[in-house]
mmCIF file of C-alpha atoms and ligand atoms in Angstrom:
data_model
loop_
_atom_site.group_PDB
_atom_site.id
_atom_site.type_symbol
_atom_site.label_atom_id
_atom_site.label_comp_id
_atom_site.label_asym_id
_atom_site.label_seq_id
_atom_site.Cartn_x
_atom_site.Cartn_y
_atom_site.Cartn_z
ATOM 1 C CA UNK A 1 -161.780 196.432 34.870
ATOM 2 C CA UNK A 2 -164.657 198.700 33.735
ATOM 3 C CA UNK A 3 -164.340 202.082 35.388
ATOM 4 C CA UNK A 4 -167.993 202.703 36.342
ATOM 5 C CA UNK A 5 -168.623 201.593 39.919
ATOM 6 C CA UNK A 6 -171.986 199.880 40.237
ATOM 7 C CA UNK A 7 -174.145 199.411 43.313
ATOM 8 C CA UNK A 8 -176.747 196.629 43.339
ATOM 9 C CA UNK A 9 -179.715 196.557 45.725
ATOM 10 C CA UNK A 10 -181.859 193.420 45.952
ATOM 11 C CA UNK A 11 -180.520 189.883 45.845
ATOM 12 C CA UNK A 12 -183.581 187.751 45.140
ATOM 13 C CA UNK A 13 -184.134 185.164 42.421
ATOM 14 C CA UNK A 14 -183.388 187.767 39.737
ATOM 15 C CA UNK A 15 -180.964 190.126 41.492
ATOM 16 C CA UNK A 16 -178.295 187.512 42.158
ATOM 17 C CA UNK A 17 -177.844 186.276 38.580
ATOM 18 C CA UNK A 18 -178.239 189.793 37.117
ATOM 19 C CA UNK A 19 -175.571 191.279 39.397
ATOM 20 C CA UNK A 20 -173.463 188.222 38.584
ATOM 21 C CA UNK A 21 -173.524 189.151 34.890
ATOM 22 C CA UNK A 22 -172.029 192.559 35.708
ATOM 23 C CA UNK A 23 -169.243 191.017 37.768
ATOM 24 C CA UNK A 24 -168.528 188.623 34.899
ATOM 25 C CA UNK A 25 -168.377 191.672 32.593
ATOM 26 C CA UNK A 26 -165.610 193.020 34.845
ATOM 27 C CA UNK A 27 -167.509 195.812 36.594
ATOM 28 C CA UNK A 28 -166.720 196.652 40.214
ATOM 29 C CA UNK A 29 -170.012 195.791 41.933
ATOM 30 C CA UNK A 30 -171.054 196.512 45.516
ATOM 31 C CA UNK A 31 -174.182 194.704 46.684
ATOM 32 C CA UNK A 32 -176.761 195.201 49.409
ATOM 33 C CA UNK A 33 -179.725 193.051 50.435
ATOM 34 C CA UNK A 34 -182.200 193.576 53.286
ATOM 35 C CA UNK A 35 -181.723 190.030 54.577
ATOM 36 C CA UNK A 36 -178.106 189.214 55.239
ATOM 37 C CA UNK A 37 -176.415 186.125 53.894
ATOM 38 C CA UNK A 38 -177.682 186.256 50.317
ATOM 39 C CA UNK A 39 -174.492 187.841 48.979
ATOM 40 C CA UNK A 40 -172.159 184.868 49.506
ATOM 41 C CA UNK A 41 -172.055 183.658 45.887
ATOM 42 C CA UNK A 42 -171.524 187.196 44.558
ATOM 43 C CA UNK A 43 -168.787 187.914 47.119
ATOM 44 C CA UNK A 44 -167.052 184.758 45.946
ATOM 45 C CA UNK A 45 -167.187 186.180 42.407
ATOM 46 C CA UNK A 46 -165.564 189.415 43.623
ATOM 47 C CA UNK A 47 -168.404 191.700 44.767
ATOM 48 C CA UNK A 48 -168.039 194.030 47.733
ATOM 49 C CA UNK A 49 -170.874 194.299 50.247
ATOM 50 C CA UNK A 50 -172.479 197.394 51.801
ATOM 51 C CA UNK A 51 -174.332 197.514 55.116
ATOM 52 C CA UNK A 52 -177.206 199.629 53.768
ATOM 53 C CA UNK A 53 -178.314 201.592 50.659
ATOM 54 C CA UNK A 54 -176.840 204.846 52.030
ATOM 55 C CA UNK A 55 -173.371 203.312 52.338
ATOM 56 C CA UNK A 56 -173.727 201.649 48.938
ATOM 57 C CA UNK A 57 -174.578 204.859 47.121
ATOM 58 C CA UNK A 58 -171.663 206.722 48.693
ATOM 59 C CA UNK A 59 -169.166 204.404 47.023
ATOM 60 C CA UNK A 60 -170.809 203.903 43.610
ATOM 61 C CA UNK A 61 -171.918 205.941 40.567
ATOM 62 C CA UNK A 62 -174.726 203.883 39.061
ATOM 63 C CA UNK A 63 -177.122 202.105 41.403
ATOM 64 C CA UNK A 64 -179.432 199.336 40.229
ATOM 65 C CA UNK A 65 -182.448 198.230 42.254
ATOM 66 C CA UNK A 66 -184.123 194.825 41.838
ATOM 67 C CA UNK A 67 -186.581 194.355 44.701
ATOM 68 C CA UNK A 68 -190.064 192.930 45.085
ATOM 69 C CA UNK A 69 -192.618 195.737 44.871
ATOM 70 C CA UNK A 70 -193.567 199.386 45.490
ATOM 71 C CA UNK A 71 -193.255 199.012 49.275
ATOM 72 C CA UNK A 72 -189.750 197.580 48.926
ATOM 73 C CA UNK A 73 -188.718 200.417 46.592
ATOM 74 C CA UNK A 74 -190.082 202.965 49.055
ATOM 75 C CA UNK A 75 -188.113 201.298 51.841
ATOM 76 C CA UNK A 76 -184.891 201.325 49.829
ATOM 77 C CA UNK A 77 -185.213 205.069 49.102
ATOM 78 C CA UNK A 78 -186.853 206.405 52.250
ATOM 79 C CA UNK A 79 -186.035 203.858 54.962
ATOM 80 C CA UNK A 80 -183.403 204.396 57.633
ATOM 81 C CA UNK A 81 -179.978 204.604 55.960
ATOM 82 C CA UNK A 82 -181.815 204.563 52.651
ATOM 83 C CA UNK A 83 -180.762 206.102 49.336
ATOM 84 C CA UNK A 84 -182.179 209.507 50.266
ATOM 85 C CA UNK A 85 -179.977 209.604 53.373
ATOM 86 C CA UNK A 86 -177.012 209.852 50.981
ATOM 87 C CA UNK A 87 -175.853 212.591 48.614
ATOM 88 C CA UNK A 88 -177.163 211.378 45.262
ATOM 89 C CA UNK A 89 -176.012 214.274 43.107
ATOM 90 C CA UNK A 90 -174.600 213.052 39.799
ATOM 91 C CA UNK A 91 -175.734 209.464 40.410
ATOM 92 C CA UNK A 92 -177.982 207.479 38.098
ATOM 93 C CA UNK A 93 -180.427 205.168 39.886
ATOM 94 C CA UNK A 94 -181.967 202.450 37.729
ATOM 95 C CA UNK A 95 -185.007 200.652 39.117
ATOM 96 C CA UNK A 96 -185.397 197.295 37.364
ATOM 97 C CA UNK A 97 -188.108 195.983 39.715
ATOM 98 C CA UNK A 98 -191.643 195.516 38.375
ATOM 99 C CA UNK A 99 -193.492 198.336 40.110
ATOM 100 C CA UNK A 100 -196.158 200.940 39.426
ATOM 101 C CA UNK A 101 -195.537 203.841 37.040
ATOM 102 C CA UNK A 102 -196.694 206.054 39.916
ATOM 103 C CA UNK A 103 -193.851 205.162 42.272
ATOM 104 C CA UNK A 104 -191.359 205.655 39.455
ATOM 105 C CA UNK A 105 -192.731 209.144 38.801
ATOM 106 C CA UNK A 106 -192.552 209.956 42.521
ATOM 107 C CA UNK A 107 -188.991 208.712 42.955
ATOM 108 C CA UNK A 108 -187.825 210.300 39.695
ATOM 109 C CA UNK A 109 -189.086 213.708 40.841
ATOM 110 C CA UNK A 110 -187.398 213.336 44.241
ATOM 111 C CA UNK A 111 -184.132 212.187 42.649
ATOM 112 C CA UNK A 112 -184.184 215.177 40.323
ATOM 113 C CA UNK A 113 -184.726 217.550 43.270
ATOM 114 C CA UNK A 114 -181.655 216.062 44.916
ATOM 115 C CA UNK A 115 -179.467 216.295 41.801
ATOM 116 C CA UNK A 116 -179.643 212.643 40.753
ATOM 117 C CA UNK A 117 -181.397 210.825 37.921
ATOM 118 C CA UNK A 118 -183.902 207.966 38.061
ATOM 119 C CA UNK A 119 -184.744 205.495 35.329
ATOM 120 C CA UNK A 120 -187.343 202.735 35.375
ATOM 121 C CA UNK A 121 -186.008 199.707 33.524
ATOM 122 C CA UNK A 122 -187.988 196.545 34.310
ATOM 123 C CA UNK A 123 -187.189 193.280 32.597
ATOM 124 C CA UNK A 124 -188.958 190.547 30.684
ATOM 125 C CA UNK A 125 -187.545 187.039 31.068
ATOM 126 C CA UNK A 126 -186.900 184.989 34.153
ATOM 127 C CA UNK A 127 -184.055 183.358 36.054
ATOM 128 C CA UNK A 128 -182.750 181.418 33.049
ATOM 129 C CA UNK A 129 -182.499 184.569 30.941
ATOM 130 C CA UNK A 130 -180.969 186.445 33.902
ATOM 131 C CA UNK A 131 -178.276 183.776 34.213
ATOM 132 C CA UNK A 132 -177.295 184.175 30.571
ATOM 133 C CA UNK A 133 -177.686 187.931 30.083
ATOM 134 C CA UNK A 134 -180.664 187.410 27.767
ATOM 135 C CA UNK A 135 -183.284 189.582 29.472
ATOM 136 C CA UNK A 136 -185.323 192.169 27.586
ATOM 137 C CA UNK A 137 -185.157 195.574 29.261
ATOM 138 C CA UNK A 138 -187.721 198.353 28.778
ATOM 139 C CA UNK A 139 -186.752 201.820 29.935
ATOM 140 C CA UNK A 140 -188.558 204.979 30.955
ATOM 141 C CA UNK A 141 -186.944 208.356 31.632
ATOM 142 C CA UNK A 142 -184.353 210.766 30.314
ATOM 143 C CA UNK A 143 -182.744 209.647 27.045
ATOM 144 C CA UNK A 144 -179.238 210.883 27.874
ATOM 145 C CA UNK A 145 -179.303 209.125 31.254
ATOM 146 C CA UNK A 146 -180.560 205.941 29.598
ATOM 147 C CA UNK A 147 -177.809 206.045 26.979
ATOM 148 C CA UNK A 148 -175.244 206.508 29.742
ATOM 149 C CA UNK A 149 -176.248 203.248 31.443
ATOM 150 C CA UNK A 150 -177.179 201.332 28.282
ATOM 151 C CA UNK A 151 -173.779 199.578 28.001
ATOM 152 C CA UNK A 152 -174.316 198.286 31.553
ATOM 153 C CA UNK A 153 -177.881 197.167 30.853
ATOM 154 C CA UNK A 154 -176.668 195.373 27.728
ATOM 155 C CA UNK A 155 -174.555 193.100 29.933
ATOM 156 C CA UNK A 156 -177.756 192.019 31.689
ATOM 157 C CA UNK A 157 -180.057 191.846 28.687
ATOM 158 C CA UNK A 158 -179.993 191.152 24.959
ATOM 159 C CA UNK A 159 -182.157 194.222 24.314
ATOM 160 C CA UNK A 160 -182.310 197.480 26.283
ATOM 161 C CA UNK A 161 -184.858 199.854 24.773
ATOM 162 C CA UNK A 162 -186.139 203.222 25.966
ATOM 163 C CA UNK A 163 -189.901 203.313 25.394
ATOM 164 C CA UNK A 164 -190.852 206.744 26.774
ATOM 165 C CA UNK A 165 -190.780 209.098 29.740
ATOM 166 C CA UNK A 166 -190.571 208.040 33.402
ATOM 167 C CA UNK A 167 -192.987 205.181 34.114
ATOM 168 C CA UNK A 168 -193.211 204.055 30.477
ATOM 169 C CA UNK A 169 -190.964 201.064 31.171
ATOM 170 C CA UNK A 170 -193.262 200.050 34.028
ATOM 171 C CA UNK A 171 -196.347 200.398 31.813
ATOM 172 C CA UNK A 172 -194.773 198.236 29.085
ATOM 173 C CA UNK A 173 -193.850 195.638 31.681
ATOM 174 C CA UNK A 174 -197.389 195.485 33.101
ATOM 175 C CA UNK A 175 -198.725 194.962 29.580
ATOM 176 C CA UNK A 176 -196.269 192.108 28.973
ATOM 177 C CA UNK A 177 -197.086 190.436 32.289
ATOM 178 C CA UNK A 178 -200.787 190.558 31.480
ATOM 179 C CA UNK A 179 -199.908 188.329 28.525
ATOM 180 C CA UNK A 180 -197.677 186.171 30.723
ATOM 181 C CA UNK A 181 -200.615 185.442 33.035
ATOM 182 C CA UNK A 182 -202.737 184.462 30.045
ATOM 183 C CA UNK A 183 -199.994 182.117 28.807
ATOM 184 C CA UNK A 184 -199.682 180.482 32.223
ATOM 185 C CA UNK A 185 -203.400 179.979 32.754
ATOM 186 C CA UNK A 186 -203.812 178.875 29.127
ATOM 187 C CA UNK A 187 -201.031 176.289 29.346
ATOM 188 C CA UNK A 188 -202.352 174.963 32.665
ATOM 189 C CA UNK A 189 -205.933 174.613 31.363
ATOM 190 C CA UNK A 190 -204.717 172.997 28.140
ATOM 191 C CA UNK A 191 -202.661 170.371 29.995
ATOM 192 C CA UNK A 192 -205.534 169.562 32.360
ATOM 193 C CA UNK A 193 -208.020 169.225 29.492
ATOM 194 C CA UNK A 194 -205.669 166.896 27.592
ATOM 195 C CA UNK A 195 -205.087 164.807 30.741
ATOM 196 C CA UNK A 196 -208.864 164.415 31.144
ATOM 197 C CA UNK A 197 -208.935 163.055 27.598
ATOM 198 C CA UNK A 198 -206.248 160.497 28.466
ATOM 199 C CA UNK A 199 -203.303 162.305 26.874
ATOM 200 C CA UNK A 200 -200.071 162.184 28.903
ATOM 201 C CA UNK A 201 -198.578 165.559 29.833
ATOM 202 C CA UNK A 202 -195.151 164.733 28.351
ATOM 203 C CA UNK A 203 -196.712 163.669 25.049
ATOM 204 C CA UNK A 204 -198.823 166.809 24.859
ATOM 205 C CA UNK A 205 -195.848 169.058 25.625
ATOM 206 C CA UNK A 206 -193.728 167.323 22.981
ATOM 207 C CA UNK A 207 -196.441 168.151 20.449
ATOM 208 C CA UNK A 208 -196.839 171.750 21.617
ATOM 209 C CA UNK A 209 -193.105 172.404 21.706
ATOM 210 C CA UNK A 210 -192.666 171.159 18.149
ATOM 211 C CA UNK A 211 -195.683 173.081 16.897
ATOM 212 C CA UNK A 212 -195.990 176.741 15.932
ATOM 213 C CA UNK A 213 -197.609 177.568 19.281
ATOM 214 C CA UNK A 214 -194.627 176.269 21.253
ATOM 215 C CA UNK A 215 -192.211 178.816 22.723
ATOM 216 C CA UNK A 216 -189.609 179.281 25.475
ATOM 217 C CA UNK A 217 -192.433 179.634 28.000
ATOM 218 C CA UNK A 218 -194.185 176.369 27.070
ATOM 219 C CA UNK A 219 -190.797 174.592 27.084
ATOM 220 C CA UNK A 220 -189.641 175.793 30.519
ATOM 221 C CA UNK A 221 -193.016 175.712 32.272
ATOM 222 C CA UNK A 222 -193.958 172.467 30.498
ATOM 223 C CA UNK A 223 -190.831 170.851 31.943
ATOM 224 C CA UNK A 224 -191.808 172.197 35.382
ATOM 225 C CA UNK A 225 -195.253 170.579 35.122
ATOM 226 C CA UNK A 226 -193.820 167.254 33.875
ATOM 227 C CA UNK A 227 -191.270 167.082 36.704
ATOM 228 C CA UNK A 228 -193.721 168.418 39.295
ATOM 229 C CA UNK A 229 -191.184 171.118 40.171
ATOM 230 C CA UNK A 230 -192.874 174.320 41.299
ATOM 231 C CA UNK A 231 -189.874 176.002 42.957
ATOM 232 C CA UNK A 232 -190.269 179.702 42.195
ATOM 233 C CA UNK A 233 -188.364 181.168 39.275
ATOM 234 C CA UNK A 234 -191.084 183.833 39.146
ATOM 235 C CA UNK A 235 -193.135 183.607 42.318
ATOM 236 C CA UNK A 236 -196.886 183.397 41.821
ATOM 237 C CA UNK A 237 -197.400 186.179 44.395
ATOM 238 C CA UNK A 238 -195.474 188.529 42.083
ATOM 239 C CA UNK A 239 -197.828 188.003 39.122
ATOM 240 C CA UNK A 240 -200.747 188.835 41.433
ATOM 241 C CA UNK A 241 -198.934 192.060 42.320
ATOM 242 C CA UNK A 242 -198.429 192.820 38.611
ATOM 243 C CA UNK A 243 -202.021 192.047 37.604
ATOM 244 C CA UNK A 244 -203.244 194.329 40.370
ATOM 245 C CA UNK A 245 -200.868 197.062 39.206
ATOM 246 C CA UNK A 246 -202.216 196.667 35.649
ATOM 247 C CA UNK A 247 -205.758 196.869 37.019
ATOM 248 C CA UNK A 248 -204.860 200.074 38.859
ATOM 249 C CA UNK A 249 -203.586 201.465 35.544
ATOM 250 C CA UNK A 250 -206.981 200.751 33.960
ATOM 251 C CA UNK A 251 -206.832 197.311 32.320
ATOM 252 C CA UNK A 252 -210.342 195.870 32.427
ATOM 253 C CA UNK A 253 -210.604 193.362 29.581
ATOM 254 C CA UNK A 254 -212.467 190.090 30.203
ATOM 255 C CA UNK A 255 -209.274 188.022 30.096
ATOM 256 C CA UNK A 256 -207.459 190.378 32.465
ATOM 257 C CA UNK A 257 -210.313 190.046 34.960
ATOM 258 C CA UNK A 258 -210.242 186.256 34.636
ATOM 259 C CA UNK A 259 -206.491 185.881 35.183
ATOM 260 C CA UNK A 260 -206.529 188.218 38.186
ATOM 261 C CA UNK A 261 -209.323 186.155 39.750
ATOM 262 C CA UNK A 262 -207.515 182.867 39.030
ATOM 263 C CA UNK A 263 -204.121 183.967 40.318
ATOM 264 C CA UNK A 264 -205.535 185.676 43.402
ATOM 265 C CA UNK A 265 -207.245 182.397 44.301
ATOM 266 C CA UNK A 266 -204.029 180.480 43.706
ATOM 267 C CA UNK A 267 -201.862 182.902 45.689
ATOM 268 C CA UNK A 268 -203.302 182.080 49.086
ATOM 269 C CA UNK A 269 -202.027 178.500 48.753
ATOM 270 C CA UNK A 270 -199.236 178.682 46.185
ATOM 271 C CA UNK A 271 -197.986 182.285 46.384
ATOM 272 C CA UNK A 272 -194.394 181.324 47.171
ATOM 273 C CA UNK A 273 -194.274 178.720 44.387
ATOM 274 C CA UNK A 274 -193.734 179.377 40.699
ATOM 275 C CA UNK A 275 -196.381 181.069 38.535
ATOM 276 C CA UNK A 276 -197.131 177.738 36.814
ATOM 277 C CA UNK A 277 -198.231 176.239 40.169
ATOM 278 C CA UNK A 278 -201.524 177.818 39.100
ATOM 279 C CA UNK A 279 -202.172 174.417 37.493
ATOM 280 C CA UNK A 280 -202.601 172.914 40.984
ATOM 281 C CA UNK A 281 -205.226 175.499 41.893
ATOM 282 C CA UNK A 282 -207.134 175.033 38.627
ATOM 283 C CA UNK A 283 -207.031 171.248 39.059
ATOM 284 C CA UNK A 284 -208.556 171.563 42.528
HETATM 285 P P1 NAP B 301 -187.670 187.732 45.006
HETATM 286 O O1 NAP B 301 -186.841 186.538 44.740
HETATM 287 O O2 NAP B 301 -188.935 187.601 45.784
HETATM 288 O O3 NAP B 301 -186.720 188.822 45.726
HETATM 289 C C1 NAP B 301 -187.254 190.024 46.196
HETATM 290 C C2 NAP B 301 -186.142 190.950 46.622
HETATM 291 O O4 NAP B 301 -186.735 192.160 47.147
HETATM 292 C C3 NAP B 301 -185.257 190.385 47.747
HETATM 293 O O5 NAP B 301 -183.944 190.877 47.600
HETATM 294 C C4 NAP B 301 -185.926 190.995 48.984
HETATM 295 O O6 NAP B 301 -185.071 191.088 50.098
HETATM 296 C C5 NAP B 301 -186.244 192.382 48.464
HETATM 297 N N1 NAP B 301 -187.265 193.027 49.294
HETATM 298 C C6 NAP B 301 -188.543 192.651 49.447
HETATM 299 N N2 NAP B 301 -189.188 193.492 50.299
HETATM 300 C C7 NAP B 301 -188.260 194.412 50.683
HETATM 301 C C8 NAP B 301 -188.300 195.554 51.524
HETATM 302 N N3 NAP B 301 -189.430 195.920 52.157
HETATM 303 N N4 NAP B 301 -187.163 196.273 51.665
HETATM 304 C C9 NAP B 301 -186.034 195.930 51.022
HETATM 305 N N5 NAP B 301 -185.918 194.853 50.201
HETATM 306 C C10 NAP B 301 -187.030 194.123 50.030
HETATM 307 O O7 NAP B 301 -188.085 188.473 43.664
HETATM 308 P P2 NAP B 301 -187.448 188.327 42.204
HETATM 309 O O8 NAP B 301 -188.063 187.156 41.535
HETATM 310 O O9 NAP B 301 -185.969 188.490 42.282
HETATM 311 O O10 NAP B 301 -188.116 189.621 41.523
HETATM 312 C C11 NAP B 301 -187.638 190.937 41.764
HETATM 313 C C12 NAP B 301 -188.479 191.889 40.921
HETATM 314 O O11 NAP B 301 -188.346 191.537 39.538
HETATM 315 C C13 NAP B 301 -189.986 191.824 41.218
HETATM 316 O O12 NAP B 301 -190.525 193.115 41.073
HETATM 317 C C14 NAP B 301 -190.513 190.876 40.155
HETATM 318 O O13 NAP B 301 -191.868 191.117 39.872
HETATM 319 C C15 NAP B 301 -189.610 191.222 38.983
HETATM 320 N N6 NAP B 301 -189.396 190.155 38.003
HETATM 321 C C16 NAP B 301 -189.189 188.880 38.387
HETATM 322 C C17 NAP B 301 -188.985 187.896 37.423
HETATM 323 C C18 NAP B 301 -188.783 186.448 37.782
HETATM 324 O O14 NAP B 301 -188.907 185.597 36.891
HETATM 325 N N7 NAP B 301 -188.449 186.112 39.009
HETATM 326 C C19 NAP B 301 -188.975 188.230 36.061
HETATM 327 C C20 NAP B 301 -189.150 189.563 35.703
HETATM 328 C C21 NAP B 301 -189.357 190.521 36.683
HETATM 329 P P3 NAP B 301 -185.024 189.900 51.196
HETATM 330 O O15 NAP B 301 -184.025 188.910 50.685
HETATM 331 O O16 NAP B 301 -184.619 190.592 52.418
HETATM 332 O O17 NAP B 301 -186.417 189.321 51.293
#
């Protein structure tokens, strides 16, 4: 058994498989999720459960957060029985959610005041990569703190890289998701154009996936389009959040404006479905 006791907050599409990797790597993991009942599979694997973030932090040394957005992060820290209701001195809190650099800077300063350390460490990759420990992790914050938790992060990802001071991980992630939105809209428009020309989706995807422009994204999302399966791996509402965060950080390129417009339109109908459900909106 690894000696570091880990707390995990947030058991959504990503949190469950990521925490699962740590249990498989023989860490003692205690989990908490706002909505009860999502911890069953992890408890079966050996996780303990806490009633709230305050209780969780009291019994662990490194706490990892994987929740939806800035509001959720704020709730986890400042809500009733939140992290800041506990003594956090000596603890390292790693926020892997995709959030704004601003909230990371705010929480890092508060953690420091209270004797703890905060790192932002968002991830690139989706559920499939989370299930196999193949995520790419980009960190922001103190180098010594990052190196302390790096062996843990390397159980969740194939690469864990510090890219700068607090918030730098978030900035890198917003840049990457700007490209992700372009990929998704580009793939959707390409498939629809080919269909209009009488080319079957499966045939087109076979060509793309054997060509130089094929990649893991076109393979996984191509399969989703072919099988008409839009169950969220990465919910469309989350890319809208990320594109708006990038806009708030100053991105204003023509393509960034276009994808934000497209995904905002799609979100009202398909927000809970996967990012590639954007194809349905574009088709309409
Ligand atoms: P998800 O399935 O929607 O899960 C969201 C999690 O956040 C749930 O545990 C949810 O708790 C919790 N949450 C939401 N609002 C909360 C609040 N106010 N207080 C406390 N907890 C709250 O999201 P996900 O796909 O796992 O993504 C998590 C984060 O990773 C997001 O920032 C996302 O952008 C990012 N990300 C996702 C992917 C992907 O492919 N899915 C890839 C890379 C990064 P409840 O169960 O109570 O709702």
